[in-house]
XYZ file of C-alpha atoms in Angstrom:
743
model
C 0.001 -0.004 0.002
C 1.136 3.549 -0.669
C 2.358 5.674 2.241
C 1.362 9.244 1.478
C 3.527 12.293 2.386
C 2.857 13.553 5.895
C 3.238 17.212 5.100
C 0.051 19.211 5.211
C -1.616 20.114 1.949
C -3.611 23.332 1.667
C -7.175 22.482 0.622
C -8.714 25.921 0.656
C -8.007 26.188 -3.096
C -8.943 23.194 -5.244
C -9.058 22.381 -8.902
C -10.649 19.539 -10.899
C -8.394 16.695 -12.125
C -9.472 14.143 -14.682
C -7.936 10.646 -14.843
C -8.824 7.758 -17.070
C -9.191 4.385 -15.308
C -8.802 1.049 -17.043
C -10.070 -2.310 -15.716
C -13.335 -1.290 -14.013
C -16.162 -3.737 -14.616
C -19.048 -3.006 -12.221
C -20.564 -0.677 -9.695
C -18.409 -2.210 -6.957
C -15.306 -1.129 -8.808
C -16.541 2.445 -8.889
C -17.046 2.424 -5.128
C -13.568 1.031 -4.488
C -11.770 3.551 -6.703
C -13.666 6.448 -5.167
C -12.676 5.357 -1.651
C -9.025 5.013 -2.711
C -8.955 8.473 -4.272
C -10.664 10.161 -1.340
C -7.935 8.871 0.970
C -5.260 10.850 -0.869
C -4.250 13.935 1.160
C -5.630 17.099 -0.393
C -8.515 15.406 -2.153
C -11.863 17.008 -1.316
C -14.082 14.792 -3.440
C -13.831 12.142 -6.136
C -16.469 10.950 -8.610
C -15.888 7.885 -10.762
C -17.952 7.180 -13.875
C -18.139 3.553 -15.049
C -19.514 4.440 -18.492
C -16.702 6.905 -19.340
C -14.079 4.907 -17.381
C -12.843 8.081 -15.801
C -12.616 9.972 -12.523
C -13.183 13.630 -11.761
C -11.252 14.590 -8.573
C -11.480 17.918 -6.745
C -8.051 18.289 -5.181
C -5.641 20.881 -3.893
C -3.131 21.914 -6.533
C 0.296 20.454 -6.119
C 3.339 19.266 -8.026
C 2.839 15.625 -7.005
C -0.956 15.488 -6.928
C -1.292 13.749 -10.332
C 1.284 11.127 -9.318
C -0.462 10.512 -5.970
C -3.828 10.085 -7.621
C -2.473 7.756 -10.302
C -0.712 5.656 -7.644
C -3.918 5.423 -5.635
C -5.743 4.128 -8.667
C -2.995 1.540 -9.297
C -2.948 0.409 -5.665
C -6.678 -0.124 -5.887
C -6.054 -2.634 -8.682
C -6.787 -0.520 -11.750
C -4.826 1.083 -14.541
C -4.485 4.877 -14.473
C -4.308 6.508 -17.909
C -4.936 9.797 -19.729
C -8.539 10.966 -19.417
C -9.156 10.645 -23.197
C -7.074 7.468 -23.757
C -10.066 5.200 -23.923
C -11.852 7.454 -26.403
C -8.784 7.687 -28.633
C -8.247 3.949 -28.543
C -11.772 3.189 -29.606
C -11.371 5.331 -32.715
C -9.088 2.777 -34.387
C -11.532 0.063 -35.419
C -15.034 -1.153 -34.547
C -13.472 -4.604 -33.955
C -10.822 -3.369 -31.564
C -10.632 -5.701 -28.556
C -12.559 -8.517 -30.213
C -9.560 -10.910 -30.470
C -9.922 -12.423 -26.929
C -13.599 -12.974 -27.645
C -12.795 -14.679 -30.965
C -10.252 -16.957 -29.275
C -12.778 -17.780 -26.531
C -15.438 -18.637 -29.109
C -12.959 -20.781 -31.118
C -12.003 -22.844 -28.062
C -15.483 -22.972 -26.527
C -17.506 -23.977 -29.577
C -16.223 -27.613 -29.630
C -17.199 -27.881 -25.961
C -20.750 -26.839 -26.781
C -21.110 -29.188 -29.746
C -22.250 -32.147 -27.588
C -24.893 -29.879 -25.974
C -26.254 -28.974 -29.434
C -26.154 -32.691 -30.438
C -28.399 -33.521 -27.468
C -31.104 -31.323 -28.973
C -31.202 -33.618 -32.042
C -30.916 -36.923 -30.171
C -27.193 -37.365 -30.772
C -25.522 -38.237 -27.499
C -21.774 -38.037 -27.508
C -18.999 -36.349 -25.557
C -15.427 -35.173 -26.200
C -12.775 -37.106 -24.368
C -12.028 -35.525 -20.940
C -8.452 -34.618 -21.873
C -9.737 -32.786 -25.013
C -12.174 -30.845 -22.846
C -9.349 -30.033 -20.414
C -7.062 -28.817 -23.204
C -9.761 -26.570 -24.721
C -11.120 -25.149 -21.420
C -7.900 -24.492 -19.515
C -6.495 -21.767 -21.839
C -9.849 -19.991 -21.647
C -9.979 -20.331 -17.860
C -6.496 -19.154 -17.048
C -5.447 -17.313 -20.184
C -8.484 -15.341 -21.274
C -9.780 -15.341 -17.672
C -6.520 -13.990 -16.189
C -8.028 -10.482 -16.113
C -10.749 -11.704 -13.717
C -8.185 -13.290 -11.397
C -6.024 -10.160 -11.265
C -8.940 -7.822 -10.600
C -10.538 -10.240 -8.125
C -7.259 -10.532 -6.217
C -6.975 -6.742 -5.939
C -10.559 -6.654 -4.650
C -9.752 -9.268 -1.996
C -6.671 -7.317 -0.915
C -8.884 -4.235 -0.553
C -11.396 -6.325 1.429
C -14.140 -5.611 -1.106
C -15.779 -7.500 -3.930
C -16.606 -6.901 -7.565
C -17.814 -8.639 -10.726
C -14.387 -10.134 -11.416
C -14.296 -11.796 -8.050
C -17.681 -13.455 -8.625
C -16.710 -14.621 -12.116
C -13.347 -15.942 -11.060
C -14.693 -17.847 -8.037
C -17.661 -19.260 -9.990
C -15.759 -20.398 -13.077
C -12.825 -21.731 -11.046
C -15.230 -23.785 -8.987
C -16.747 -25.253 -12.178
C -13.295 -25.949 -13.707
C -11.914 -27.464 -10.479
C -14.972 -29.637 -9.974
C -14.561 -31.004 -13.514
C -10.885 -31.833 -12.923
C -11.739 -33.544 -9.642
C -14.518 -35.623 -11.290
C -12.265 -36.584 -14.142
C -9.317 -37.649 -11.973
C -11.419 -39.564 -9.430
C -13.652 -41.352 -11.939
C -13.314 -45.106 -12.314
C -11.485 -46.334 -15.379
C -13.811 -46.514 -18.371
C -16.626 -44.646 -16.672
C -18.426 -41.875 -18.551
C -18.462 -38.785 -16.308
C -20.354 -35.562 -17.050
C -17.895 -32.729 -16.740
C -18.505 -28.958 -16.560
C -15.520 -27.602 -18.454
C -17.887 -26.169 -21.102
C -19.816 -24.209 -18.501
C -16.738 -22.347 -17.183
C -15.280 -21.698 -20.660
C -18.577 -20.483 -22.076
C -19.276 -18.219 -19.062
C -15.864 -16.507 -19.474
C -16.355 -16.181 -23.220
C -19.870 -14.724 -22.778
C -18.648 -12.274 -20.175
C -15.863 -11.166 -22.493
C -18.369 -10.831 -25.355
C -20.731 -8.770 -23.139
C -17.853 -6.462 -22.111
C -16.842 -5.985 -25.749
C -20.386 -5.151 -26.796
C -20.586 -2.836 -23.810
C -17.436 -1.017 -24.951
C -18.935 -0.576 -28.416
C -22.098 0.878 -26.863
C -20.075 3.219 -24.685
C -18.282 4.398 -27.847
C -21.646 5.348 -29.336
C -22.691 7.265 -26.210
C -19.519 9.419 -26.572
C -20.350 10.284 -30.185
C -21.440 13.816 -29.209
C -18.032 14.594 -27.633
C -16.224 13.138 -30.634
C -18.364 15.173 -33.010
C -17.542 18.351 -31.105
C -13.796 17.565 -31.156
C -14.098 16.981 -34.897
C -15.211 20.571 -35.417
C -11.707 21.795 -34.590
C -9.523 22.219 -37.674
C -5.899 21.296 -37.297
C -4.513 24.081 -39.546
C -5.212 27.766 -40.095
C -4.278 30.160 -42.937
C -2.322 32.892 -41.149
C -2.192 36.187 -43.033
C 1.264 37.684 -42.535
C 3.661 40.010 -44.250
C 4.528 37.304 -46.764
C 0.914 36.428 -47.576
C -0.907 33.293 -46.420
C 0.997 30.738 -44.377
C -0.492 27.482 -43.105
C 0.201 27.092 -39.385
C -1.113 24.719 -36.679
C -4.149 26.121 -34.907
C -2.229 25.738 -31.626
C 0.196 28.441 -32.819
C -2.509 31.029 -33.588
C -2.462 34.082 -31.298
C -5.127 36.631 -30.319
C -5.288 39.524 -32.831
C -3.788 37.419 -35.674
C -5.482 37.788 -39.070
C -6.646 34.476 -40.609
C -7.998 33.699 -44.065
C -10.990 31.354 -44.134
C -11.961 29.970 -47.506
C -15.439 28.956 -48.641
C -16.594 25.696 -47.011
C -13.901 25.681 -44.346
C -14.498 25.691 -40.592
C -13.445 28.707 -38.584
C -10.415 27.522 -36.579
C -10.933 29.866 -33.605
C -13.248 32.601 -32.339
C -12.975 36.142 -33.653
C -14.636 38.875 -35.679
C -15.103 39.375 -39.402
C -12.323 41.745 -40.448
C -12.802 41.744 -44.253
C -15.473 40.411 -46.574
C -19.053 39.236 -46.326
C -20.372 35.692 -45.923
C -23.048 33.385 -44.500
C -22.119 30.968 -41.710
C -23.525 27.553 -40.849
C -23.627 27.382 -37.062
C -25.914 24.355 -36.851
C -23.424 22.067 -35.017
C -23.040 24.689 -32.294
C -26.570 26.097 -31.951
C -28.853 23.576 -33.630
C -30.060 26.355 -35.891
C -30.276 24.942 -39.448
C -30.396 28.257 -41.363
C -27.117 30.034 -42.249
C -26.475 33.383 -40.531
C -25.395 36.411 -42.547
C -22.121 38.001 -41.314
C -20.773 41.440 -42.163
C -17.650 43.223 -41.069
C -17.460 43.366 -37.245
C -19.753 40.303 -36.754
C -18.764 37.637 -34.286
C -17.417 34.368 -35.686
C -17.377 31.117 -33.694
C -14.716 28.473 -34.092
C -16.119 25.230 -35.512
C -18.878 26.847 -37.607
C -18.677 26.620 -41.378
C -17.866 29.514 -43.699
C -20.276 29.917 -46.653
C -19.473 31.132 -50.147
C -17.194 34.100 -49.397
C -13.421 34.166 -48.834
C -13.068 36.256 -45.699
C -10.414 37.522 -43.295
C -11.071 37.183 -39.587
C -9.330 38.717 -36.613
C -8.711 36.234 -33.831
C -10.447 37.017 -30.566
C -9.987 33.826 -28.528
C -7.858 30.701 -28.814
C -7.362 27.367 -27.037
C -9.542 26.784 -24.016
C -11.056 30.274 -24.216
C -13.067 29.587 -27.372
C -16.812 28.956 -27.350
C -16.314 25.466 -28.760
C -13.853 24.549 -25.964
C -16.303 25.898 -23.430
C -19.085 23.741 -24.956
C -16.887 20.630 -24.924
C -16.010 21.246 -21.288
C -19.662 21.617 -20.339
C -20.694 18.395 -22.035
C -17.682 16.474 -20.600
C -18.424 17.822 -17.126
C -22.056 16.776 -17.368
C -21.139 13.262 -18.608
C -18.512 12.857 -15.882
C -20.865 14.007 -13.096
C -22.811 11.668 -10.909
C -26.608 12.144 -10.719
C -28.167 12.258 -7.215
C -30.087 9.073 -7.992
C -26.703 7.274 -8.410
C -26.005 7.655 -4.687
C -28.646 5.032 -3.898
C -27.054 2.694 -6.446
C -23.608 3.231 -4.821
C -24.995 2.317 -1.418
C -26.483 -0.890 -2.780
C -23.271 -1.751 -4.663
C -21.180 -1.404 -1.500
C -22.881 -4.440 0.062
C -23.999 -6.275 -3.064
C -21.036 -8.576 -3.673
C -20.575 -9.708 -0.091
C -24.360 -10.520 0.072
C -24.070 -12.529 -3.162
C -21.114 -14.527 -1.778
C -23.195 -15.324 1.302
C -26.114 -16.379 -0.920
C -23.820 -18.596 -3.031
C -22.481 -20.369 0.083
C -26.038 -20.727 1.410
C -27.058 -22.252 -1.988
C -24.143 -24.699 -1.872
C -24.950 -25.812 1.670
C -28.676 -25.903 1.058
C -28.442 -28.291 -1.896
C -25.741 -30.437 -0.341
C -27.331 -30.739 3.141
C -30.699 -31.685 1.596
C -29.255 -34.892 0.130
C -28.118 -33.744 -3.309
C -24.657 -34.463 -4.593
C -21.815 -32.038 -3.829
C -21.334 -31.802 -7.594
C -24.861 -30.450 -8.120
C -24.566 -28.124 -5.136
C -21.423 -26.545 -6.579
C -23.071 -26.011 -9.992
C -26.072 -24.245 -8.351
C -23.691 -22.004 -6.363
C -21.704 -21.201 -9.501
C -24.915 -20.144 -11.281
C -25.730 -17.780 -8.401
C -22.243 -16.208 -8.527
C -22.322 -15.707 -12.310
C -25.826 -14.273 -12.670
C -25.404 -11.818 -9.779
C -22.581 -9.763 -11.324
C -23.670 -6.103 -10.857
C -22.483 -4.792 -14.276
C -25.869 -3.461 -15.391
C -26.346 -1.730 -12.040
C -23.211 0.397 -12.478
C -23.977 1.314 -16.069
C -27.709 2.175 -15.735
C -27.365 5.833 -14.729
C -24.169 7.035 -16.402
C -25.025 5.488 -19.748
C -28.341 7.370 -19.888
C -26.743 10.644 -18.751
C -24.084 10.366 -21.433
C -26.612 9.692 -24.161
C -29.019 12.411 -22.939
C -26.482 15.193 -22.534
C -24.890 14.264 -25.876
C -28.061 14.424 -27.921
C -29.101 17.622 -26.127
C -25.800 19.273 -27.109
C -26.410 18.394 -30.748
C -29.682 20.400 -30.578
C -28.203 23.474 -28.888
C -28.866 22.533 -25.243
C -25.787 22.420 -22.998
C -26.441 20.735 -19.663
C -23.774 21.730 -17.117
C -24.311 18.970 -14.593
C -26.288 15.807 -13.954
C -28.205 17.382 -11.080
C -29.738 19.962 -13.406
C -30.688 17.195 -15.829
C -32.321 15.159 -13.079
C -34.172 18.093 -11.491
C -35.529 19.564 -14.756
C -38.115 16.846 -15.163
C -39.653 17.846 -11.811
C -40.149 21.521 -12.749
C -43.754 22.731 -12.306
C -43.132 26.509 -12.610
C -41.014 28.231 -15.286
C -40.256 31.948 -14.605
C -39.136 33.928 -17.655
C -37.310 37.232 -17.676
C -39.113 39.377 -20.232
C -36.583 41.470 -22.174
C -34.337 39.435 -24.392
C -35.897 36.162 -23.267
C -39.566 36.310 -24.232
C -39.166 39.450 -26.335
C -36.636 40.323 -29.027
C -34.840 42.534 -26.588
C -34.203 45.243 -29.110
C -36.823 47.851 -28.216
C -37.292 50.857 -30.533
C -37.912 54.442 -29.631
C -41.495 54.884 -30.868
C -42.493 58.278 -29.334
C -40.779 61.351 -27.868
C -42.576 64.176 -26.072
C -40.395 67.230 -25.056
C -41.405 69.781 -22.417
C -40.613 73.422 -21.566
C -39.640 74.573 -25.034
C -36.866 72.041 -25.599
C -36.829 70.529 -29.141
C -37.045 66.843 -30.050
C -33.623 66.961 -31.679
C -32.066 68.478 -28.575
C -33.703 65.895 -26.328
C -32.513 63.086 -28.555
C -28.994 64.477 -28.672
C -28.850 64.787 -24.854
C -30.299 61.338 -24.224
C -27.972 59.673 -26.720
C -24.941 61.428 -25.282
C -25.637 60.485 -21.657
C -26.361 56.842 -22.613
C -23.774 56.400 -25.362
C -21.707 54.026 -23.225
C -24.637 52.017 -21.794
C -25.513 48.449 -22.823
C -29.104 48.752 -21.568
C -31.615 47.867 -24.351
C -33.488 51.132 -24.004
C -30.212 53.117 -24.125
C -29.179 51.304 -27.255
C -32.578 52.171 -28.834
C -32.009 55.868 -28.099
C -28.504 55.816 -29.541
C -29.705 53.922 -32.641
C -32.457 56.564 -33.290
C -29.946 59.388 -32.848
C -27.577 57.774 -35.311
C -30.417 57.432 -37.819
C -31.095 61.163 -37.439
C -27.408 62.058 -37.913
C -26.961 63.359 -34.397
C -23.448 64.062 -33.111
C -22.875 62.834 -29.540
C -20.971 64.698 -26.903
C -18.766 62.747 -24.489
C -20.646 62.512 -21.177
C -18.995 63.091 -17.819
C -19.603 61.752 -14.322
C -21.877 59.013 -15.639
C -23.298 56.725 -13.014
C -25.879 53.951 -13.327
C -28.484 53.308 -10.660
C -29.583 49.633 -10.981
C -33.205 49.226 -11.934
C -33.827 52.972 -12.105
C -31.734 54.783 -14.677
C -28.588 56.762 -15.535
C -27.235 60.159 -14.480
C -24.563 62.073 -16.374
C -23.344 65.486 -17.438
C -23.386 66.837 -21.025
C -21.330 69.990 -21.166
C -22.217 72.046 -18.114
C -25.666 70.461 -17.723
C -26.603 67.438 -15.651
C -29.305 65.034 -16.701
C -31.129 61.986 -15.293
C -32.730 59.420 -17.608
C -34.822 56.611 -16.170
C -38.236 55.295 -15.222
C -41.173 57.442 -14.111
C -41.070 55.470 -10.880
C -37.536 56.800 -10.256
C -38.603 60.325 -11.115
C -41.421 60.150 -8.604
C -39.000 58.798 -5.946
C -36.869 61.926 -6.627
C -39.985 64.175 -6.327
C -39.839 65.290 -9.967
C -43.185 66.834 -11.066
C -44.593 64.377 -13.633
C -48.215 65.590 -13.546
C -48.011 67.153 -17.041
C -47.224 63.857 -18.694
C -49.200 61.464 -16.464
C -52.116 60.940 -18.818
C -49.820 60.574 -21.856
C -47.678 58.040 -20.018
C -50.775 56.007 -19.038
C -51.920 56.037 -22.653
C -48.596 54.801 -23.906
C -48.419 52.107 -21.215
C -51.935 50.898 -22.054
C -50.585 50.213 -25.561
C -47.758 48.102 -24.154
C -44.999 50.755 -24.386
C -42.276 51.191 -21.785
C -42.039 54.825 -20.667
C -38.836 56.536 -19.743
C -38.291 60.174 -18.648
C -35.500 62.802 -18.869
C -35.029 65.304 -16.065
C -32.417 68.074 -15.681
C -30.780 68.958 -12.411
C -30.797 72.764 -12.043
C -30.318 75.246 -9.260
C -34.080 75.140 -8.677
C -34.105 71.338 -8.417
C -35.019 68.582 -10.833
C -37.113 69.636 -13.884
C -38.805 67.147 -16.268
C -37.606 67.761 -19.833
C -39.174 64.909 -21.872
C -40.766 61.504 -21.826
C -40.029 58.671 -24.299
C -41.966 55.571 -25.289
C -40.292 52.294 -26.313
C -41.810 49.285 -27.983
C -40.558 45.669 -28.118
C -41.808 42.620 -29.987
C -42.346 39.000 -28.785
C -39.742 36.548 -29.907
C -40.757 34.139 -32.614
C -41.848 30.896 -30.948
C -42.296 32.466 -27.502
C -46.083 32.287 -27.496
C -46.040 28.707 -28.750
C -43.473 27.690 -26.126
C -45.571 29.151 -23.314
C -48.671 27.397 -24.652
C -46.828 24.068 -24.814
C -45.651 24.425 -21.213
C -49.226 25.149 -20.107
C -50.533 22.095 -21.941
C -47.966 20.021 -19.997
C -49.385 21.306 -16.729
C -46.449 23.658 -16.045
C -47.236 27.128 -14.663
C -45.514 29.996 -16.467
C -44.616 33.390 -15.003
C -43.155 36.515 -16.698
C -40.910 38.722 -14.557
C -40.509 42.281 -15.806
C -39.128 45.610 -14.612
C -41.818 47.385 -16.671
C -44.841 49.040 -15.108
C -47.871 46.831 -14.561
C -49.780 48.125 -17.582
C -46.970 47.671 -20.109
C -46.077 44.244 -18.697
C -49.696 43.060 -18.866
C -50.109 44.214 -22.483
C -47.001 42.215 -23.525
C -48.078 39.264 -21.448
C -51.425 39.067 -23.255
C -49.633 39.207 -26.597
C -47.674 36.194 -25.385
C -50.743 34.313 -24.293
C -50.181 34.780 -20.576
C -52.983 35.471 -18.122
C -52.159 38.366 -15.742
C -55.367 37.668 -13.789
C -53.963 34.272 -12.840
C -50.780 35.714 -11.404
C -48.686 34.945 -14.448
C -47.147 38.444 -14.536
C -44.744 40.015 -12.030
C -44.244 43.659 -12.987
C -42.098 46.526 -11.650
C -39.555 44.004 -10.346
C -36.143 45.532 -9.735
C -33.089 43.421 -10.790
C -32.169 42.721 -7.190
C -35.714 41.501 -6.468
C -35.777 38.781 -9.124
C -34.012 36.234 -6.961
C -36.424 36.993 -4.078
C -39.439 36.409 -6.362
C -37.974 33.081 -7.525
C -37.300 32.125 -3.892
C -40.890 32.985 -2.979
C -42.124 30.585 -5.662
C -39.871 27.844 -4.272
C -41.169 28.525 -0.759
C -44.628 28.035 -2.149
C -43.770 24.361 -2.767
C -42.920 24.620 -6.444
C -39.911 23.277 -8.290
C -38.883 26.396 -10.178
C -36.886 26.896 -13.388
C -35.699 30.405 -14.183
C -34.974 31.498 -17.758
C -32.877 34.651 -18.348
C -30.028 36.119 -20.356
C -28.667 39.193 -18.536
C -26.191 39.948 -15.778
C -29.088 41.015 -13.559
C -30.675 37.532 -14.066
C -27.666 35.673 -12.639
C -28.814 35.714 -8.957
C -32.255 34.443 -9.939
C -30.719 31.741 -12.170
C -28.526 30.615 -9.313
C -31.288 30.493 -6.700
C -33.761 28.623 -8.955
C -33.920 24.801 -8.812
C -32.887 24.851 -12.464
C -31.394 27.891 -14.208
C -31.614 28.123 -17.985
C -29.480 30.828 -19.602
C -29.975 31.992 -23.199
C -26.700 31.496 -25.038
C -27.058 34.866 -26.712
C -26.824 36.460 -23.248
C -23.946 37.126 -20.929
C -21.221 34.823 -19.632
C -22.241 35.634 -16.064
C -25.777 34.324 -16.709
C -24.470 31.200 -18.363
C -22.074 30.450 -15.479
C -24.935 30.789 -12.985
C -27.239 28.479 -14.904
C -27.336 24.702 -14.888
C -28.465 24.602 -18.527
C -27.345 26.868 -21.385
C -29.485 27.319 -24.501
C -27.120 27.991 -27.392
C -29.578 30.171 -29.237
C -32.153 32.572 -27.858
C -35.094 30.419 -28.793
C -37.775 29.992 -26.132
C -38.841 26.670 -27.633
C -35.537 25.265 -26.369
C -36.871 25.687 -22.832
C -39.582 23.139 -23.650
C -36.990 20.909 -25.289
C -34.737 21.078 -22.217
C -37.526 19.843 -19.929
C -38.440 17.200 -22.467
C -34.924 15.707 -22.762
C -34.715 15.706 -18.964
C -38.012 13.743 -18.836
C -36.719 11.261 -21.390
C -33.319 10.820 -19.730
C -34.712 10.317 -16.224
C -37.207 7.842 -17.656
C -34.309 5.908 -19.194
C -32.433 5.968 -15.872
C -35.416 4.587 -14.058
C -35.997 1.903 -16.726
C -32.379 0.855 -16.561
C -32.305 0.735 -12.784
C -35.565 -1.200 -12.721
C -34.290 -3.841 -15.144
C -30.899 -4.020 -13.424
C -32.532 -4.592 -10.009
C -35.266 -6.841 -11.434
C -32.739 -8.922 -13.253
C -30.890 -9.717 -9.986
C -34.012 -10.066 -7.893
C -35.427 -12.577 -10.329
C -32.214 -14.201 -11.501
C -30.616 -15.070 -8.198
C -33.595 -17.123 -6.878
C -33.930 -18.895 -10.232
C -30.213 -19.843 -10.104
C -30.377 -20.819 -6.419
C -33.354 -23.156 -7.013
C -31.769 -24.791 -10.014
C -33.702 -23.254 -12.892
C -30.626 -21.701 -14.491
C -27.413 -23.410 -15.479
C -24.064 -21.483 -15.270
C -24.097 -21.140 -19.059
C -27.589 -19.615 -19.056
C -26.618 -17.368 -16.141
C -23.510 -16.140 -18.029
C -25.534 -15.365 -21.135
C -28.172 -13.528 -19.045
C -25.512 -11.467 -17.245
C -23.889 -10.416 -20.530
C -27.279 -9.627 -21.986
C -28.219 -7.427 -19.009
C -25.282 -5.045 -19.498
C -25.810 -4.812 -23.260
C -29.547 -4.229 -22.831
C -28.949 -1.360 -20.404
C -26.525 0.330 -22.758
C -28.824 -0.270 -25.782
C -31.828 1.166 -23.916
C -29.780 4.304 -23.113
C -28.694 4.616 -26.766
C -32.358 4.979 -27.789
C -32.043 8.565 -26.453
C -29.842 9.363 -29.484
C -33.023 9.334 -31.612
C -34.579 12.173 -29.559
C -35.432 15.397 -31.348
C -37.183 18.480 -29.979
C -40.898 18.478 -30.702
C -42.122 20.876 -33.364
C -44.094 23.626 -31.694
């Protein structure tokens, strides 16, 4: 056993470490490796995934941490390797790893020939020494992996599938040798060499089929990796030069030819084109790009030869971020898996006790010791907990993978598992349910100031703001040819407005509610504001700070439009029995008008208006305290607290990085119908997990008694065990056919 260094390791700072693990076969292996890794000093947590054959460890950074973790895996009886080694190895050939199975079949088939002959009334048997010569290489050559892993399990005082297989098949082989050597000369003795050989061959066949199924579940990750070009056309002083993408630097100029994939993220520097972003966003239609437009690595250039300026490389690109999210989700352990781990921890010892009880039960009731051993062997073989360990991770891998292909990035397994329980979905309004690009529709100046002057002042004060209403003012001023002045002393008051100086004058621009809080006289525009709000407009006011106090200078009306598909998405959620709520900072009248356009019912409490950014999280928490499982959908910085406090946060991918980091699910395009699709894939994935766990448990609950009472031979038990693992993987792979419903 490894003796770890005694010096203290600082654990206040931790980082994730990924390690590939070879040799795991069942849920008991997972439990053993996790225990070994958690004993390493500096390790805060370790999660092992049987389906990906990898571990995600949260550990204190250190020079020797990788070595300590790898040694812990080796001491536990498994092979540490690079996190992506298994994936790379499986790329070589679909028949990779089949040779041991082929050898097992070649040696075992002659042993099964007499069994097949019995079906047709032909009773004959290979000579015992022939059976011995055929079965022994299978038992101790092909079966050596089971002995090695079983021995490591015994040393660790635990059990696993390999231990059950090695004990069971060795008992069958040893019994056959004993019967052969103690038989009287010339006597015909029934031997069980074929049972042990066929069980080992079937287990190897089942593991090989399982590996092929795992390879299919990782197809989403491989497809994302394939989006990365290896070379880029660097535009330098000497023209175009092909360089490896790894050598590209930020601010470099790259040439991208028609039909090529963009090697990294950046902006369009020269040219005009259309871009296919379907593999990243799920959006089938090409997107038009002009100079200054954002370009995402992995998307496909259309007909134009363009020059791009590099904005992000390596792990900072959007594609790398997507790959990390999918890998993290597939490596994570769902909450439901904890129950499986608890069962697995005691499963093998219980099976060993049952096998001994079966042996004694048959022997002590007057049956031959030979028959008692065969019954015990059948119990050991059929009880291998392979399917139990694969049931949850296989479904999560398939579900998160197919979701990613349709533009839904699921950050962790907990979000995936919780999403199917959601009974309330709260939507931010601007940018989520609406287009988020409001237009200035009306402007009413006061006290002799002209419209042009008001527009010039408002645009100047808000020229540096990213608020949608500010951008609408700036856009209108640009259309009118206004020249902005550089504002001074600009400060933003969250949820209320902006204050800044233009020249020697000081202005405040914000909501009427803020103006009233500041005691600005708004009586002259009250009726006009009510009229605009009744039409669904958002009203903003401009006041000037003078020696006499604050004076109202103008009011402005802004209009927004519902997003395509938003009304249909809300209707679909309602049909599914899910309550929908719109949260808006607009006044009650404007919010209700937009809500009705979206098909919401304000009278049923489906609208929360005049909600300040800091209040969104409190409103979501209030829904949770009402007994609901709440999903929050948003896209802005001010949505991040609400996304974090919700049971499930869904961030629109066209929003901010802060929102996406706070959310458990990221929607790669700003399409409200993806909210419905996210809940749907969660439903389907959790259903597959439950189906897999049911069949895994049912298989053992039904199979062990059948074997113990003599209704299953070791050969039938081996075939059933192999079939159980393959069936669990195949059932999970059905998720790959999922597509979002058409609204």
